[in-house]
Coordinates of C-alpha atoms in Angstrom, one line a residue:
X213 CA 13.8 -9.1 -20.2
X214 CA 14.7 -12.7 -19.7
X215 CA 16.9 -11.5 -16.2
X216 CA 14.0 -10.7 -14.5
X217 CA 13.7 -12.8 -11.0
X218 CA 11.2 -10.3 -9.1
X219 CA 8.1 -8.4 -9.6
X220 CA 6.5 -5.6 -7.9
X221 CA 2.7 -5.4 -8.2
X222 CA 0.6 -2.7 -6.6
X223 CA -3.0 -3.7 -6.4
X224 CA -5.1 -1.0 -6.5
X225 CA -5.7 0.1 -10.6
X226 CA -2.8 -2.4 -11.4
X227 CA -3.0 -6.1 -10.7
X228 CA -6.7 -5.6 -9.4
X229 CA -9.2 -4.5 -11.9
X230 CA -12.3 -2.1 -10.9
X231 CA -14.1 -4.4 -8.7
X232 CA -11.2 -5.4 -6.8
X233 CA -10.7 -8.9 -8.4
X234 CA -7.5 -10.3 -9.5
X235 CA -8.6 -11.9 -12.3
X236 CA -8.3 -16.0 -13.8
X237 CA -6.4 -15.2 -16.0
X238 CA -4.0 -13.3 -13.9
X239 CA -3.4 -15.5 -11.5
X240 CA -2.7 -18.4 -14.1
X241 CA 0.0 -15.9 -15.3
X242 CA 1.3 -15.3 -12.5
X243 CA 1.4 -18.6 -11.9
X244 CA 3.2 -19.7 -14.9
X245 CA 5.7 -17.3 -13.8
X246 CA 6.6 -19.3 -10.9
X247 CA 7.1 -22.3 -12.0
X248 CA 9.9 -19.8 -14.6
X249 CA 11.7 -19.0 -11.3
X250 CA 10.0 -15.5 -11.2
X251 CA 8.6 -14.1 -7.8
X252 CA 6.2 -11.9 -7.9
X253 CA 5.4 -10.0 -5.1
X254 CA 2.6 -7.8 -3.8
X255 CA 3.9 -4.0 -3.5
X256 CA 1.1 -1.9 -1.5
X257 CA 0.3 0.9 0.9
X258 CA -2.7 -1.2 2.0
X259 CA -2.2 -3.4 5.7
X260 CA -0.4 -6.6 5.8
X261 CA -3.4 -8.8 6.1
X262 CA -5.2 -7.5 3.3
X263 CA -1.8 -7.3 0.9
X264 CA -1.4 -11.6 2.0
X265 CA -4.8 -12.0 1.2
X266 CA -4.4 -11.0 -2.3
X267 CA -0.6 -12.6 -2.2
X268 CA -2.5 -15.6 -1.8
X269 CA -5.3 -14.8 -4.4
X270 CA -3.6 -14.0 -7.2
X271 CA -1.1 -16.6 -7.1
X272 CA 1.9 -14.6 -5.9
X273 CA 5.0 -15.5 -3.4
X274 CA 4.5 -15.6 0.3
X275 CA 6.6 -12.3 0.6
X276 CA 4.6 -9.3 1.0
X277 CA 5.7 -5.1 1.1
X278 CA 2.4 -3.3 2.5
X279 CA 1.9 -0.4 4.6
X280 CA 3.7 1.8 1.7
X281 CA 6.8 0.3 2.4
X282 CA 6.9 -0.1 6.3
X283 CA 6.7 -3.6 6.6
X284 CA 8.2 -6.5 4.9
X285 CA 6.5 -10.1 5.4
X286 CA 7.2 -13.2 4.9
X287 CA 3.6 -14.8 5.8
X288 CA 4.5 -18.5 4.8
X289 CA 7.6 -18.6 7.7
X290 CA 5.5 -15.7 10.0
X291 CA 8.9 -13.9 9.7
X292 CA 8.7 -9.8 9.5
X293 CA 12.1 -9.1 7.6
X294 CA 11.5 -5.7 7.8
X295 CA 9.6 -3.3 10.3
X296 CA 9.0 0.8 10.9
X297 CA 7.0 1.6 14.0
X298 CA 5.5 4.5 15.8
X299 CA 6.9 5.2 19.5
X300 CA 4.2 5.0 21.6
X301 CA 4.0 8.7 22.3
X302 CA 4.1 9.5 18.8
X303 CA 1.2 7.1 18.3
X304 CA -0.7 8.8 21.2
X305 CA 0.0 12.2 20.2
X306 CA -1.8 11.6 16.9
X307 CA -4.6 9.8 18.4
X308 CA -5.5 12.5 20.9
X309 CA -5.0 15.3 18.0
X310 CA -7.3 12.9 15.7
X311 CA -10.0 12.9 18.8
X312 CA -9.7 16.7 19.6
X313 CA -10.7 17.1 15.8
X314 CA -13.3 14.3 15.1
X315 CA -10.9 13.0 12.5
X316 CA -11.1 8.8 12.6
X317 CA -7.9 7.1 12.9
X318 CA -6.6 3.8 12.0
X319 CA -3.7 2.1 13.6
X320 CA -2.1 -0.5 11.6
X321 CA -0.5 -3.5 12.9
X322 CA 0.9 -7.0 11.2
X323 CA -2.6 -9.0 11.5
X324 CA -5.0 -6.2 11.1
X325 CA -5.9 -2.7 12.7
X326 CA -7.5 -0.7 15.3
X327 CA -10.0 1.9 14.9
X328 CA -9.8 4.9 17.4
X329 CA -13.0 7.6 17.0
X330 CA -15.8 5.9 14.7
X331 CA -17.6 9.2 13.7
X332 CA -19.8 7.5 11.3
X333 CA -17.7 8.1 7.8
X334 CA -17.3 5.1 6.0
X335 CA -19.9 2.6 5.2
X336 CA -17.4 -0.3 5.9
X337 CA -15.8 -0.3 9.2
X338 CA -12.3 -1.4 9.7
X339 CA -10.4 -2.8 12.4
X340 CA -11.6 -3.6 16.2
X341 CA -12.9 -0.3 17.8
X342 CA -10.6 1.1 20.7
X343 CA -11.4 3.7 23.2
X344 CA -8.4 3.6 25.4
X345 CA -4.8 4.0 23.2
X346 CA -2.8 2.6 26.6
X347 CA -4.6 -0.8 25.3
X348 CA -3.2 -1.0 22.0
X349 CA 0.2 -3.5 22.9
X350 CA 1.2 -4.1 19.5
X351 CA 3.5 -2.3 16.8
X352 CA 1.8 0.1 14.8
X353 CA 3.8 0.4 11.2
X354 CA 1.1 2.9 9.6
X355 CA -1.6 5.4 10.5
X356 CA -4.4 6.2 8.4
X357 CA -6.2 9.6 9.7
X358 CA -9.9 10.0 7.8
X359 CA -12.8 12.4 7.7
X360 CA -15.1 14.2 5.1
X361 CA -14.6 17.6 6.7
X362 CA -11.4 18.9 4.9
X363 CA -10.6 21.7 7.3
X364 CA -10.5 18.7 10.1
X365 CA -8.0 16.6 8.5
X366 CA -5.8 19.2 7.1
X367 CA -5.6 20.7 10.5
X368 CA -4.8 17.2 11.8
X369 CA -2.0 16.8 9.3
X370 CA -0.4 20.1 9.4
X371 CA -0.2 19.3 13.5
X372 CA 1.4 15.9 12.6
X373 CA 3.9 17.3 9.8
X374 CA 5.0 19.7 12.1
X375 CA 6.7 17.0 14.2
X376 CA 9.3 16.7 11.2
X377 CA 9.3 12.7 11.7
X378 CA 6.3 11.8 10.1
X379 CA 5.3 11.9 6.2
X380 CA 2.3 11.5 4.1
X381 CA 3.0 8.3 1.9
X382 CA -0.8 8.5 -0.3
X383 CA -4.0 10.9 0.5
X384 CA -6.9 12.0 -1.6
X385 CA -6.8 15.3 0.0
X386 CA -5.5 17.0 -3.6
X387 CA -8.8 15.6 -4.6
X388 CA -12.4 17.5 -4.9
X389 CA -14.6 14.7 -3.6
X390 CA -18.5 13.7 -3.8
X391 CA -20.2 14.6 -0.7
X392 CA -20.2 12.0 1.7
X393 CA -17.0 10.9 0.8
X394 CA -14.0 10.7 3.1
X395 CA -10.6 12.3 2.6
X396 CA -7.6 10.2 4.3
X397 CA -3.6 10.6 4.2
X398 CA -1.6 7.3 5.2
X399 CA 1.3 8.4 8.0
X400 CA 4.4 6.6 8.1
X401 CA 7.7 7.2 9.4
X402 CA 9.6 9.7 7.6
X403 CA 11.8 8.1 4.8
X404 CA 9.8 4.9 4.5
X405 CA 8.9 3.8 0.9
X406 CA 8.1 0.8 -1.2
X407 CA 11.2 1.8 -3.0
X408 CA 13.2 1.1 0.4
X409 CA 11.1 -1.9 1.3
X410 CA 11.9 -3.3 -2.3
X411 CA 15.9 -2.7 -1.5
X412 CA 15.1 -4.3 1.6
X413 CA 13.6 -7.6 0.3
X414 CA 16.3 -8.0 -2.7
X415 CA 18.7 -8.0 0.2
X416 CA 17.3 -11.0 1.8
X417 CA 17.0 -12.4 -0.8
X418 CA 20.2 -11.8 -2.5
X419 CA 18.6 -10.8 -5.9
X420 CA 20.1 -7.4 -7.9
X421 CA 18.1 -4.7 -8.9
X422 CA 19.2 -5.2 -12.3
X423 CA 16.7 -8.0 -12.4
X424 CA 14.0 -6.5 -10.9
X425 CA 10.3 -5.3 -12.6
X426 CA 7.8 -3.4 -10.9
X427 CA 3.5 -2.7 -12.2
X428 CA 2.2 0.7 -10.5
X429 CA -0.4 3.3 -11.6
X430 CA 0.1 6.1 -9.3
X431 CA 2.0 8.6 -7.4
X432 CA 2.6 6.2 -4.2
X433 CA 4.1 3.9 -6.9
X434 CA 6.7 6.6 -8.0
X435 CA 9.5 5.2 -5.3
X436 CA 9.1 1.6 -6.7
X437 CA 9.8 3.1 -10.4
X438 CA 13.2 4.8 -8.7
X439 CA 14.0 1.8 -7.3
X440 CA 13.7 -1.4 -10.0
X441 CA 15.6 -1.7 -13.1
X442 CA 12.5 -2.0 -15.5
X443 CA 9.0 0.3 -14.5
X444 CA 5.7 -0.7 -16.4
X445 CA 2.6 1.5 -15.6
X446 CA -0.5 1.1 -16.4
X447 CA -2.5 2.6 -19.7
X448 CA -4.9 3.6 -16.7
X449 CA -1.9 5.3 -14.7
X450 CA -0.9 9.1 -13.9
X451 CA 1.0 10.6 -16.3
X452 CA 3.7 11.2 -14.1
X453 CA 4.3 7.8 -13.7
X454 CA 3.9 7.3 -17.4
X455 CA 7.0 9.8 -18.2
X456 CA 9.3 7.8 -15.8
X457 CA 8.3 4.7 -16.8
X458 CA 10.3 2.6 -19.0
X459 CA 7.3 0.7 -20.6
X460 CA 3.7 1.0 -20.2
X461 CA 1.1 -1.7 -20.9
X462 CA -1.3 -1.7 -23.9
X463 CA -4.5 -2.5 -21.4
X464 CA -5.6 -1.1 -18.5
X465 CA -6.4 -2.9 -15.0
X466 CA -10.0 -3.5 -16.2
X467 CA -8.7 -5.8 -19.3
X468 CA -5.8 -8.0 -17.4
X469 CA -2.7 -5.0 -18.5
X470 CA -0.9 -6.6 -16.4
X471 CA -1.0 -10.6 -17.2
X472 CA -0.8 -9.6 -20.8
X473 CA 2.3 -7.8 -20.7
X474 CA 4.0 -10.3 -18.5
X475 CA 3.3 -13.0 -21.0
X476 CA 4.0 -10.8 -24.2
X477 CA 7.5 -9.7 -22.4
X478 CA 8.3 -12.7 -19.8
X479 CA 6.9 -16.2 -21.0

């Protein structure tokens, strides 16, 4: 493994443990890696501000893929390499079906979100509230529909699939959840992927998929395994991630998997 020149980290159950905290150790791995020539690079279908803020915690480069592959950042230079948006009708079309349906809807853009129908169903609220959809003036490169009645969403979703330009890139909706709990399914444009967004990067930066690694532990990972030459899931990942994987770490998120196979295999 001594080609590698690029990693791919997902955050969620990989690079993050439980709690949400990359830890110490980590990012002093990560950091060693660095100073090797290696960039490491946050890989996530979480927003652009909240994949630079853990770029910037855990030590990484200041290249970002978030949005499940419809955005590309380069936060250091303020440079978007790479960028999928929603047309405007398109955007409206799944706001009004989202308010017709009491299903919440997030609208994300490069430096944070907006929040369109706050029916009360998550304890943290995201994003500046909107009421009026002809207000919102900047890109949106991925929608996030929510609510903790299934019938509302699915309806919602079938209504949006229907379009034929529009796929589900994560949900929870194969899930049985707690009461209380919301179900949401990230929309993006239709052939968007981290795996593309990865292709897209190793252009700019003139690097070969040859030397490429990538950490994931689920199913929204799966395009980032297609894509990079050597695929490490986590001992805390899917097992269909696990069969395509070419190595899979001997810890799990909660005990540093990732740092410790990085400096077993690449320092």
């Amino acid at each position: 493994m001594n080609d590698i020149k690029c990693i791919f980290l997902d955050i969620d159950g990989t690079v993050d443990n439980k709690d949400r905290v990359t830890t110490k150790y980590t990012k002093n791995v990560i950091g060693r890696l660095k100073t090797e020539g290696i960039c490491s690079v946050i890989c996530s279908g979480r927003m652009v501000s909240y994949a630079v803020s853990k770029s910037k915690g855990a030590n990484c480069s200041h290249y970002v893929i978030a949005d499940n592959g419809s955005v590309v950042y380069d936060y250091m230079n303020n440079n978007v390499i790479f960028e999928s948006v929603f047309s405007k009708d398109l955007m409206k079309y799944i706001g009004n079906s989202c308010k017709e349906n009491r299903v919440e809807c997030l609208f994300n853009t490069i430096d944070g979100c907006y929040r369109y129908g706050d029916y009360n169903y998550h304890k943290y609220k995201r994003g500046r509230n909107i009421h009026d959809l002809n207000k919102i003036k900047k890109n949106i490169t991925q929608i996030i529909i929510s609510s903790i009645y299934y019938e509302d969403i699915e309806k919602v979703r079938n209504l949006v699939l229907k379009l034929g330009n529009i796929q589900v890139s994560n949900t929870n909706m194969n899930k049985k959840l707690e009461d209380g709990r919301a179900y949401y399914c990230d929309l993006n444009i239709l052939g968007n992927s981290k795996g593309n967004a990865i292709l897209k990067l190793l252009d700019y930066l003139d690097i070969d998929v040859s030397n490429t690694m990538c950490f994931g532990d689920s199913l929204n990972d799966l395009s980032m395994f297609q894509t990079c030459a050597y695929k490490v899931a986590m001992k805390n990942g899917s097992n269909e991630l696990k069969q395509m994987a070419t190595h899979i770490t001997e810890y799990d998120n909660n005990h540093d998997g990732v740092a410790k196979f990085m400096e077993k295999h690449l320092l």
